[in-house]
Short mmCIF file of C-alpha atoms in Angstrom, two decimals:
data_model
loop_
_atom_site.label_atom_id
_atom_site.label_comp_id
_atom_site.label_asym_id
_atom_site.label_seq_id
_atom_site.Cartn_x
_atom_site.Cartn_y
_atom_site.Cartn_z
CA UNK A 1 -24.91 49.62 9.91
CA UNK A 2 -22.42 46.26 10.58
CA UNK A 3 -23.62 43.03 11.71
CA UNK A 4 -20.61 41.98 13.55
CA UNK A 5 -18.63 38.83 12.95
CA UNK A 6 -15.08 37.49 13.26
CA UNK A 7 -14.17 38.54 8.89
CA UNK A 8 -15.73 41.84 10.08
CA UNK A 9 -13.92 42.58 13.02
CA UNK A 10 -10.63 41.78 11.51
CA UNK A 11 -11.26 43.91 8.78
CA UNK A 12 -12.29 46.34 11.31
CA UNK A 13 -8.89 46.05 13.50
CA UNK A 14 -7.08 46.53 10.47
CA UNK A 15 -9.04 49.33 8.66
CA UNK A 16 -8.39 51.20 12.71
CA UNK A 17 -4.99 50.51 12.85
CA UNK A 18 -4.44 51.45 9.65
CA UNK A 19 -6.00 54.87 10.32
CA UNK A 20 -9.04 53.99 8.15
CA UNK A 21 -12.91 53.92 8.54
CA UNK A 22 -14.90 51.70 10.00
CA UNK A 23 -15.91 48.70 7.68
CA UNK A 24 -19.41 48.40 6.31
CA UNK A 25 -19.33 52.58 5.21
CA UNK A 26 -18.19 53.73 1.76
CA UNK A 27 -18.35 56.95 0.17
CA UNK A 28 -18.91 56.42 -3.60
CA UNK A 29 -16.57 58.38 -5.98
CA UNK A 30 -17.74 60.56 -8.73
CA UNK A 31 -17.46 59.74 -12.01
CA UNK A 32 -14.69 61.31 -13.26
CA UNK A 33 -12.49 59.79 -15.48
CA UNK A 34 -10.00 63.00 -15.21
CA UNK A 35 -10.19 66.59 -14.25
CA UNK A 36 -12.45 69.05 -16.18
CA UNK A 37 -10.32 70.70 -18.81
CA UNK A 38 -10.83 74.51 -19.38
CA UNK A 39 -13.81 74.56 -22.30
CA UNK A 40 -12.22 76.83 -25.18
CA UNK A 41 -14.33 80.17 -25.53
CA UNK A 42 -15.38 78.86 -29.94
CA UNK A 43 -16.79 75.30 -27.72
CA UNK A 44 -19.78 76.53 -25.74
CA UNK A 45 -22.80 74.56 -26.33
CA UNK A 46 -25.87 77.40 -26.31
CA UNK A 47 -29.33 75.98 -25.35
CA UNK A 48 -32.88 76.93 -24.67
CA UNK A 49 -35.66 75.94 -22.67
CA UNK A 50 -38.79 74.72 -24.29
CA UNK A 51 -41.21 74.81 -21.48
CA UNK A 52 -40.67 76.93 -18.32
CA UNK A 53 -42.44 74.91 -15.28
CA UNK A 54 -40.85 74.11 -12.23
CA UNK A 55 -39.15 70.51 -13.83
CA UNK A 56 -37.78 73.04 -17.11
CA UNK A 57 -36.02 75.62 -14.34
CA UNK A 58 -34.82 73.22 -12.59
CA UNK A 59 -33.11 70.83 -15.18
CA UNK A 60 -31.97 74.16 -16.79
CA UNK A 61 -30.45 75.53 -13.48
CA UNK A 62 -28.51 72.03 -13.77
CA UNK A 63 -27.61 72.49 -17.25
CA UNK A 64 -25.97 75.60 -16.95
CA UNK A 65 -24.19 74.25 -13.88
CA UNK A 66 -21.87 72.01 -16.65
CA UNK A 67 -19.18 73.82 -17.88
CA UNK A 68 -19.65 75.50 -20.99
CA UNK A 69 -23.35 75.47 -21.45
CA UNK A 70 -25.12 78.81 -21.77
CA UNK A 71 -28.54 79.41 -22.03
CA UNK A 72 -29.72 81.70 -24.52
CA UNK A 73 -33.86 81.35 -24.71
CA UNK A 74 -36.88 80.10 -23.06
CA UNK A 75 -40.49 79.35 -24.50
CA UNK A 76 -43.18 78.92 -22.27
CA UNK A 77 -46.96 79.20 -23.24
CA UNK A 78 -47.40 81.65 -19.64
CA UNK A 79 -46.29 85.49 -19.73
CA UNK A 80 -45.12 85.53 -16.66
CA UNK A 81 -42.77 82.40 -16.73
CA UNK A 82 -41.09 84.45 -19.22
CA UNK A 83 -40.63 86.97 -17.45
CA UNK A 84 -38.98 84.86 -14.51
CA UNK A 85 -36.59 83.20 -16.51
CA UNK A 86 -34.96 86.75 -17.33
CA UNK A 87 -35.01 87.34 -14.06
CA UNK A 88 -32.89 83.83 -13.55
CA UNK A 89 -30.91 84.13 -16.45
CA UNK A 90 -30.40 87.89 -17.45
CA UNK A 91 -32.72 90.10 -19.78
CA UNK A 92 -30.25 89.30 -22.75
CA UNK A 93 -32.42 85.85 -22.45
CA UNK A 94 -34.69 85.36 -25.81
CA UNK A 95 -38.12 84.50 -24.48
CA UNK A 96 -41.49 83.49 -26.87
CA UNK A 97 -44.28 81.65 -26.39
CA UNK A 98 -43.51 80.07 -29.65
CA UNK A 99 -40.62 77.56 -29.57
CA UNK A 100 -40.50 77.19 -33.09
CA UNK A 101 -38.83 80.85 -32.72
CA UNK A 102 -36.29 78.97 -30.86
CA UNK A 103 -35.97 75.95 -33.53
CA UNK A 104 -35.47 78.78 -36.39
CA UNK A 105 -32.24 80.86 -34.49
CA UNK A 106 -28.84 79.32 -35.96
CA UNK A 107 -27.13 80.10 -32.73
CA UNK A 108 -28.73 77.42 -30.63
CA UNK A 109 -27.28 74.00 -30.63
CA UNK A 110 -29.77 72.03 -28.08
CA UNK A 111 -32.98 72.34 -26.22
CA UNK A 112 -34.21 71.40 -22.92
CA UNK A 113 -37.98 70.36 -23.22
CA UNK A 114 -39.98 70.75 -20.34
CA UNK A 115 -43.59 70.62 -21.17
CA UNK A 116 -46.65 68.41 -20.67
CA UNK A 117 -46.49 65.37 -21.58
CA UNK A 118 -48.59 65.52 -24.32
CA UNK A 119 -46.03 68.13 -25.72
CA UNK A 120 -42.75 65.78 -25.85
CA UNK A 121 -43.32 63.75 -28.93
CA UNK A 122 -44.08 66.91 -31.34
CA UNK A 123 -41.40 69.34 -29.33
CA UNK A 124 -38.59 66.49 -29.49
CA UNK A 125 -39.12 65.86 -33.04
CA UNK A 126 -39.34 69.74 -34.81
CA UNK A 127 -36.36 70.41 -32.61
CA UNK A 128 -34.46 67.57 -34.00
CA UNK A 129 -35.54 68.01 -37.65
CA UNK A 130 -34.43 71.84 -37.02
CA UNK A 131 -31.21 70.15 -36.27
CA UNK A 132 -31.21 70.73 -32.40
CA UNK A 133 -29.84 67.83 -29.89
CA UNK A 134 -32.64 67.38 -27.62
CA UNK A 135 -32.67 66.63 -23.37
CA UNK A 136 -36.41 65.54 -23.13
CA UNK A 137 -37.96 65.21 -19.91
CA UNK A 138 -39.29 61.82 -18.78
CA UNK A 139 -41.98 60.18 -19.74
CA UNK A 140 -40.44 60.02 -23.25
CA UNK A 141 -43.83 59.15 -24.48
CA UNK A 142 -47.69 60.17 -24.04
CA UNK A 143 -49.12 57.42 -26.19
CA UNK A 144 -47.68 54.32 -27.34
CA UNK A 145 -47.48 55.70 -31.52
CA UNK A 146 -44.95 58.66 -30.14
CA UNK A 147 -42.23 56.36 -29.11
CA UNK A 148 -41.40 54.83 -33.11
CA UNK A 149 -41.66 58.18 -34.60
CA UNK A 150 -39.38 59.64 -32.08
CA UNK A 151 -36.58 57.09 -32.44
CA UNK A 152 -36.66 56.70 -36.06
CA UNK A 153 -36.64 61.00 -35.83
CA UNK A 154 -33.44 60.99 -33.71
CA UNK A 155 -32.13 58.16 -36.57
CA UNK A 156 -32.86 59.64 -39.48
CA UNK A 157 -31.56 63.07 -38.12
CA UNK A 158 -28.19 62.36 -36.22
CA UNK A 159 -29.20 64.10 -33.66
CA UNK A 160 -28.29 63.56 -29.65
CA UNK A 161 -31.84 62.34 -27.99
CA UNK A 162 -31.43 61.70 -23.98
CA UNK A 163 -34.15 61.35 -21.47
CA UNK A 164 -34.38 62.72 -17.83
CA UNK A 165 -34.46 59.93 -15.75
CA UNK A 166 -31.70 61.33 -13.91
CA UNK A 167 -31.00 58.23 -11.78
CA UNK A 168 -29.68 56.37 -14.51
CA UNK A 169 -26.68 58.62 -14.39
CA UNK A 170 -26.47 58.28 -10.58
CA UNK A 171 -22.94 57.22 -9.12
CA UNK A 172 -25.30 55.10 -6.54
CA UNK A 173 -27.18 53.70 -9.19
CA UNK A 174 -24.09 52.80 -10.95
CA UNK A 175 -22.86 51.16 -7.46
CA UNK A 176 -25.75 48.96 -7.55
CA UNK A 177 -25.02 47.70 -11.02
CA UNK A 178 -22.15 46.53 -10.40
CA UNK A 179 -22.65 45.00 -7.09
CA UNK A 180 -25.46 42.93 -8.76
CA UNK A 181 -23.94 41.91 -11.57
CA UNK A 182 -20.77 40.90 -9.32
CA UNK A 183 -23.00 38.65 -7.66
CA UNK A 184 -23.09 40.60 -4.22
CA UNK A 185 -26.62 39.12 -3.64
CA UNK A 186 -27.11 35.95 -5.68
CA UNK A 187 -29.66 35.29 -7.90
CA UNK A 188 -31.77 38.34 -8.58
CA UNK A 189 -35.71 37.17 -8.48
CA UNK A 190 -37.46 40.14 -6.71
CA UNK A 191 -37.21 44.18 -7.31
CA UNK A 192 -39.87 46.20 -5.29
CA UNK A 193 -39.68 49.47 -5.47
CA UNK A 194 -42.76 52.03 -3.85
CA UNK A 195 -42.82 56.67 -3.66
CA UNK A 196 -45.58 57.43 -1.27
CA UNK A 197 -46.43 61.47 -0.70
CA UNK A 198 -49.29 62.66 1.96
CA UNK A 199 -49.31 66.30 0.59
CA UNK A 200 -51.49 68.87 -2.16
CA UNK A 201 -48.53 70.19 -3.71
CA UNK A 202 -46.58 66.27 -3.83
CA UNK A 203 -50.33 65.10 -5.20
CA UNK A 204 -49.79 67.64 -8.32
CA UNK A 205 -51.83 70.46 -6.14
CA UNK A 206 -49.51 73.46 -7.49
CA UNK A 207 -49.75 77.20 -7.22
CA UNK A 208 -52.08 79.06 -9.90
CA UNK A 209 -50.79 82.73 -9.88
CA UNK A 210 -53.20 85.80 -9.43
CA UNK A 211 -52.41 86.65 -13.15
CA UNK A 212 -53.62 83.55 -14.70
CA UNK A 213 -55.76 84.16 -17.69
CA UNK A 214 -56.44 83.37 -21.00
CA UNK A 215 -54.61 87.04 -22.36
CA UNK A 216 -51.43 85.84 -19.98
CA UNK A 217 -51.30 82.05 -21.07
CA UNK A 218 -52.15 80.88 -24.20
CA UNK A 219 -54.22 78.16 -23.89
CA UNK A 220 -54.64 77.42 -27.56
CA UNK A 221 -50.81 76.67 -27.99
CA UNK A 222 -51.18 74.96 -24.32
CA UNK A 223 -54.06 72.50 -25.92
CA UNK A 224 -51.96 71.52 -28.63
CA UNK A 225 -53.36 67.81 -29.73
CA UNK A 226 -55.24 66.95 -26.53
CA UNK A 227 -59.15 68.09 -27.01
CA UNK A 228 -60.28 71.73 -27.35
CA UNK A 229 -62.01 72.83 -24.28
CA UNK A 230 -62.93 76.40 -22.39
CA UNK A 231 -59.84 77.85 -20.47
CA UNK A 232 -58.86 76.43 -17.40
CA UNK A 233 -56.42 78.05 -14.95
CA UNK A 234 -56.09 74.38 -13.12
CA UNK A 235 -55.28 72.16 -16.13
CA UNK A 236 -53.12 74.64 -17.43
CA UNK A 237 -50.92 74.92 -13.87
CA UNK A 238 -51.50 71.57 -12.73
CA UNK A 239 -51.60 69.55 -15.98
CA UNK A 240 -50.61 66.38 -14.26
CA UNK A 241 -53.75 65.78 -13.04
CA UNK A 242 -55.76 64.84 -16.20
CA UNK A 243 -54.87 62.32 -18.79
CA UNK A 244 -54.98 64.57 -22.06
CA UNK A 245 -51.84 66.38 -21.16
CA UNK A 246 -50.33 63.97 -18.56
CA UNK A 247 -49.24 60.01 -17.96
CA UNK A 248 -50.90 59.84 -14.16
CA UNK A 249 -48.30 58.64 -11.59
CA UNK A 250 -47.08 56.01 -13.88
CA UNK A 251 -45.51 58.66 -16.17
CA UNK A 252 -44.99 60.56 -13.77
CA UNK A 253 -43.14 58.16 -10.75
CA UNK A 254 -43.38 54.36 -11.89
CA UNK A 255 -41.20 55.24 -15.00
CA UNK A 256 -38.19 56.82 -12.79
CA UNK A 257 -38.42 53.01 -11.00
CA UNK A 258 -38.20 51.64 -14.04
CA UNK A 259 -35.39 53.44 -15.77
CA UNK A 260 -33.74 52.34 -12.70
CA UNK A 261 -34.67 48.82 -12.49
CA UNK A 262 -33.69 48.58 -16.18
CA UNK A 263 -30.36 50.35 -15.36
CA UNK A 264 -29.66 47.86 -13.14
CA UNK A 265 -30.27 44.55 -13.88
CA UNK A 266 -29.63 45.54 -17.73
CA UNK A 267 -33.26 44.40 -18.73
CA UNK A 268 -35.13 45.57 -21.82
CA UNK A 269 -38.50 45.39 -20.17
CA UNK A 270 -40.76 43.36 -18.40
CA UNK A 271 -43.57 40.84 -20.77
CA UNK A 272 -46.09 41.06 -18.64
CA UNK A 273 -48.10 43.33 -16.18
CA UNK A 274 -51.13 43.77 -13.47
CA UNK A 275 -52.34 46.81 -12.21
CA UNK A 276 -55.09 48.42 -10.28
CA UNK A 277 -56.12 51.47 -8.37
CA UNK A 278 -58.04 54.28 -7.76
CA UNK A 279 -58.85 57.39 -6.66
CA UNK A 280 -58.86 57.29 -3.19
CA UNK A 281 -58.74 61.22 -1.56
CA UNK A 282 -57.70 64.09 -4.05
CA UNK A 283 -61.28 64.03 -5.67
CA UNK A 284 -60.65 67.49 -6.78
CA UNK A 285 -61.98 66.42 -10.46
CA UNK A 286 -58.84 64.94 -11.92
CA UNK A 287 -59.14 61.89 -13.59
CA UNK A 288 -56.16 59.77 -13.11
CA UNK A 289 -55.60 57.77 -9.71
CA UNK A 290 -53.93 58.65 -6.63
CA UNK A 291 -53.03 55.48 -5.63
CA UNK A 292 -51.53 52.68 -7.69
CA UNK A 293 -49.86 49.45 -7.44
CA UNK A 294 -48.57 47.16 -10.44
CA UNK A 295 -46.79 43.70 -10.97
CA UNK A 296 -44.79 42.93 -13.60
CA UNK A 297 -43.13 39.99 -14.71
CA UNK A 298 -39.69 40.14 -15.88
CA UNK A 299 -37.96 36.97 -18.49
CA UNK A 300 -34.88 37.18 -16.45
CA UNK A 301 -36.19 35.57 -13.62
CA UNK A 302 -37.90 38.51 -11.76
CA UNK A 303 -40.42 40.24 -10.81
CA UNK A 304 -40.98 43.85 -10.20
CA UNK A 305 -43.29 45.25 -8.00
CA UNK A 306 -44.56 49.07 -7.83
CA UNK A 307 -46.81 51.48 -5.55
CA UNK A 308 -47.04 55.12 -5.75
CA UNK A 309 -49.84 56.41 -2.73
CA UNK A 310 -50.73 59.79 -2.21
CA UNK A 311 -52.58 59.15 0.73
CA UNK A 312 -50.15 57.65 2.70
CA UNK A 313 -50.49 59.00 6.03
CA UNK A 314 -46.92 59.90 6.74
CA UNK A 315 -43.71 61.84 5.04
CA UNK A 316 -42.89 61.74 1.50
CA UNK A 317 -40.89 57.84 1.40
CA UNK A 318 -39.27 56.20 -1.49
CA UNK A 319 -37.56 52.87 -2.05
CA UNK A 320 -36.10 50.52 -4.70
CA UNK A 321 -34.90 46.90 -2.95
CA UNK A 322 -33.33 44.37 -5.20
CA UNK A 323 -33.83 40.59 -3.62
CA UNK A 324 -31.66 38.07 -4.33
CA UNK A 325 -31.59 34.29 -3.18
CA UNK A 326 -27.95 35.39 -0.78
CA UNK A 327 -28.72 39.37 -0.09
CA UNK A 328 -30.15 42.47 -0.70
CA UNK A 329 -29.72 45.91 -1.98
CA UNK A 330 -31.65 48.56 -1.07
CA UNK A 331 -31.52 52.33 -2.51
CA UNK A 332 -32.79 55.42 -0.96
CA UNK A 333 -32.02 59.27 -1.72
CA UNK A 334 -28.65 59.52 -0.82
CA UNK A 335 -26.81 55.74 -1.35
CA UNK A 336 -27.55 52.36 -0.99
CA UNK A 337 -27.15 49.46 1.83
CA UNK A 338 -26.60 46.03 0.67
CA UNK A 339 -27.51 43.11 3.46
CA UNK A 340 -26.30 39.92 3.50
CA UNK A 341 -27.69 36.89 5.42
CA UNK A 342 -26.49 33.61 4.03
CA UNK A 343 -29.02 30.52 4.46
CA UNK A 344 -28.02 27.98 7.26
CA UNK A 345 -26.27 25.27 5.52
CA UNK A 346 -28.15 22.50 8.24
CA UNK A 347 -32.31 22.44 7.14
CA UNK A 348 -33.35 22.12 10.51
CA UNK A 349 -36.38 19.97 11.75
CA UNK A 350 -39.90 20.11 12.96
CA UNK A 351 -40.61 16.93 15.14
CA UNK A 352 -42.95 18.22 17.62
CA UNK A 353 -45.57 15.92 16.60
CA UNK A 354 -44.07 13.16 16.91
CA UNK A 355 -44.20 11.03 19.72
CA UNK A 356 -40.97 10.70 21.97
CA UNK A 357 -39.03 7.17 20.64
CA UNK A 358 -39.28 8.83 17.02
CA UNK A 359 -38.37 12.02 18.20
CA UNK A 360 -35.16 10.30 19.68
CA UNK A 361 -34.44 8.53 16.40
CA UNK A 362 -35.06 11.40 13.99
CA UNK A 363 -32.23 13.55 15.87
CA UNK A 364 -30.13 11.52 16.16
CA UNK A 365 -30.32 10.40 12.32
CA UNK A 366 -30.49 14.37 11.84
CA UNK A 367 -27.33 14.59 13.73
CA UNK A 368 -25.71 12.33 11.97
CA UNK A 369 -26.10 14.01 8.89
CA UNK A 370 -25.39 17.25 10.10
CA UNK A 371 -23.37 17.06 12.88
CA UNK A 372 -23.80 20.08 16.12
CA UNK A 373 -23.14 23.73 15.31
CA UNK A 374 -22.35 22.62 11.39
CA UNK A 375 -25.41 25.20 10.72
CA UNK A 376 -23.85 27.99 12.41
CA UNK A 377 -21.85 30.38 9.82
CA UNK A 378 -21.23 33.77 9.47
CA UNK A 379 -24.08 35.79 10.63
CA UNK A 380 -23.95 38.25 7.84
CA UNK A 381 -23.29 41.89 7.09
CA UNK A 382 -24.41 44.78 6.22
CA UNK A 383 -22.65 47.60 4.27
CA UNK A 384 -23.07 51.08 3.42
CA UNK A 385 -22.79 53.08 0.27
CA UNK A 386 -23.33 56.64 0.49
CA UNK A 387 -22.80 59.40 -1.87
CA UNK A 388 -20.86 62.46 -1.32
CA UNK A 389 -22.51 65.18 0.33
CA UNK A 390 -24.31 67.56 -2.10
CA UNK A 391 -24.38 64.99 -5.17
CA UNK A 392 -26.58 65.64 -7.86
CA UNK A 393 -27.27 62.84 -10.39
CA UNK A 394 -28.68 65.53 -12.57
CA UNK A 395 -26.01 67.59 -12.82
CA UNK A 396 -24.56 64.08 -13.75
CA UNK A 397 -26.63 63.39 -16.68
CA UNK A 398 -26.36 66.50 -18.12
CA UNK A 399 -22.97 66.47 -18.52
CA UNK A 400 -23.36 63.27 -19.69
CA UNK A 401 -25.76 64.97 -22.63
CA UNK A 402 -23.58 67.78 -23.06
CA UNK A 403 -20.59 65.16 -23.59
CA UNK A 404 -22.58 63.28 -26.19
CA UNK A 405 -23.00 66.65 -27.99
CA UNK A 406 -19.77 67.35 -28.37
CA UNK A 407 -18.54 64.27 -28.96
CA UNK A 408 -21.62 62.43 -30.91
CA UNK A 409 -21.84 59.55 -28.38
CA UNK A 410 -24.90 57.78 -27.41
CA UNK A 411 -26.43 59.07 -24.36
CA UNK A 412 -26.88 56.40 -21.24
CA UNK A 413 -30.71 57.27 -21.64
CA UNK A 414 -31.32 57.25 -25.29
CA UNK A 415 -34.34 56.85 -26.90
CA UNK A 416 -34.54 53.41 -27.15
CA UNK A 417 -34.06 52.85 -23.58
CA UNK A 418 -36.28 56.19 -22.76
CA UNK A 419 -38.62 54.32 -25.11
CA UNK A 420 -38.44 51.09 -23.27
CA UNK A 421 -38.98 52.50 -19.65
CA UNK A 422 -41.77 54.82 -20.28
CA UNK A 423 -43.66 52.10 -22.70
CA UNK A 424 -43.52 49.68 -19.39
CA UNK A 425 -44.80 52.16 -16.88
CA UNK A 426 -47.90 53.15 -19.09
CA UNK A 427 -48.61 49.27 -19.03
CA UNK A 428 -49.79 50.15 -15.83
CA UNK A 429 -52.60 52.65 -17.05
CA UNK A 430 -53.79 50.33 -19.42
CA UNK A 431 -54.07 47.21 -17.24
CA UNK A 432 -56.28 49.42 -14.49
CA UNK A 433 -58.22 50.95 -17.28
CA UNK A 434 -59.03 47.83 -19.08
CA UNK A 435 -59.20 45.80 -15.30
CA UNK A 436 -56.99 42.68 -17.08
CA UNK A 437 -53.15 41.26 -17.95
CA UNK A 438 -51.66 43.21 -20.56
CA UNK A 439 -48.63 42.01 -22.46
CA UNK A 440 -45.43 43.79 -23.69
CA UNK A 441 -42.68 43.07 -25.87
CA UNK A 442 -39.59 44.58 -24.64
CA UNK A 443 -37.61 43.39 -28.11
CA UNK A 444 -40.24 45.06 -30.89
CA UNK A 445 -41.14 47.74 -28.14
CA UNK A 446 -44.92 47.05 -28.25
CA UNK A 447 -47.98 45.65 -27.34
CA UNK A 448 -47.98 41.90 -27.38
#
């Protein structure tokens, strides 16, 4: 979309003339520096999945998307994920329910870790100790003590840690970025960002198979730290629903709005936060909310607002809009649109209650001051960012992992910054469990 004026149009005639597009629509570029070279047959990186369910497969079919990345095993605590990933990948595919098979071959440099929350911490650090780089799934952390022992792991070991918030690696995201620090839209002092889903399988509603059992899963290895209880073919399929495997939709959504948010603006983390909500319609005896909204104050000058709703009455939505005191920029799926209004430079004036002489007097003072039409300016614009068709940010931040392997690089989602973003979003499930203010410090990565 344009909002027309006379800088537009110009640009407009010229762009035509010029053979051009239309002002106001840009296609943003990949991020590539220079063409792939040919990977050498003695520089494949060889990985394995830790943790088979639908977000594993599907960051592994990324993975192996980058060139030279193979995939060479898969450990999943269900019998028949197993079996599916030969299917995927070949029956030459190692597959055990036991990663620390995995951790023990010589042959595998990295792992992909897929599993419950609850899993990450323990997962990410034997594989790192084994002396495997380590793509962990987002949220980095289950409980606030996992975060330290995970950085000082990935320290003390040398080893590659990146987290899969995907969007930090986006080209749009990366747009944004730099339109906001290029002062596009003024002062940043608002970010609200909201992903609202109306369906069973979008509220965490997924498929049990007809074979689930305690002889095809094991549910021991499944339990891990989170309390021993009978087997359950629900919390074992759709783990997300309960708190002692999962981070409710904070974990789950609020931390991919924050990795972005943080991205972004370049902040370590808001110092303060508010949140509240409740379980509103999936009462199918989970016990973490369904709806949730959160506030958060930010030291740069910000706020950030949040709302995840899985009752919302409509198609699956999301949003992140950046407000600044001269524009906007908002980001959806597939690019961004930043809006521009600038603020009349004449105030204005309310006079209707006065009576007629001082009516009189007070425009004509006001006119004085600000003489006809010098309050008319440009009426704004609008322009487009979009990203190419078929994009994937994941494939992007996998070969930004895979690039750190080989070349011993920091990641762009470390664990520090992994650390950061999923330490603010579980602010939100303690500030609705304990129904007050809680306070963060986004320097010492704790509770204030």
């Amino acid at each position: 979309m344009m909002v027309w004026n006379r800088r537009n149009f110009l640009r407009a005639a010229g762009a035509v003339s010029a053979g051009g597009v239309l002002p106001g629509m840009h296609l943003l570029a990949a991020q590539e520096a220079e063409p792939a070279k040919p990977v050498a047959a003695n520089d494949h990186i060889q990985i394995a999945l830790i943790g088979a369910g639908g977000q594993g497969m599907n960051d592994t079919k990324a993975a192996v998307q980058v060139p030279g990345v193979k995939l060479v095993a898969v450990a999943d605590c269900y019998n028949g994920r197993l079996a599916r990933s030969k299917e995927i990948w070949g029956d030459d595919v190692f597959t055990t329910r036991d990663y620390n098979e995995i951790l023990a071959r010589k042959d595998i440099d990295a792992v992909i870790i897929g599993t419950p929350d609850h899993w990450h911490k323990q997962a990410s650090v034997d594989a790192m100790k084994a002396g495997k780089d380590v793509y962990c799934e987002k949220p980095m952390i289950h409980l606030y003590s996992d975060g330290p022992e995970m950085i000082e792991t990935a320290r003390s070991t040398k080893r590659i840690l990146q987290i899969g918030s995907q969007r930090v690696s986006s080209v749009i995201y990366a747009k944004a970025k730099e339109l906001l620090q290029a002062g596009e839209i003024g002062k940043l002092n608002m970010v609200t960002a909201y992903w609202d889903r109306n369906s069973a399988i979008g509220a965490w509603d997924y498929t049990i198979p007809v074979d689930a059992s305690a002889e095809t899963c094991d549910w021991p290895r499944f339990l891990g730290s989170a309390p021993k209880i009978a087997w359950s073919s629900e919390q074992f399929f759709q783990w997300r629903k309960w708190k002692a495997y999962g981070s409710g939709v904070a974990g789950d959504l609020f931390v991919h709005l924050f990795s972005g948010t943080h991205f972004i603006t370049g902040s370590k983390g808001p110092v303060r936060a508010m949140a509240t909500g409740g379980l509103r319609y999936w009462k199918d005896g989970r016990d973490v909310d369904d709806v949730m909204l959160g506030l958060f104050d930010y030291r740069e000058g910000f706020n950030l607002s949040l709302r995840v709703n899985f009752v919302n009455g409509g198609e699956e939505s999301e949003a992140l809009l950046f407000t600044g005191d001269e524009g906007s920029i908002e980001i959806g799926w597939t690019g961004l649109t930043v809006t521009r209004v600038p603020r009349q430079k004449a105030p204005g004036y309310t006079i209707e209650t006065f009576p007629a002489d001082i009516r009189k007097a007070t425009v004509a003072e006001y006119d004085k001051k600000y003489p006809p039409h010098s309050g008319d300016g440009d009426l704004g614009s609008s322009e487009k960012y979009s990203a190419p068709k078929g994009y994937s940010d994941s494939y992007d931040h996998f070969k930004n992992f895979f690039e750190c392997v080989r070349t011993r690089r920091q990641p762009v989602e470390d664990a520090v910054f992994g650390y950061r973003a999923a330490g603010a979003a579980l602010l939100s499930n303690l500030s609705a469990e304990k129904g007050q203010v809680v306070h963060w410090d986004p320097d010492a990565m704790k509770l204030a």
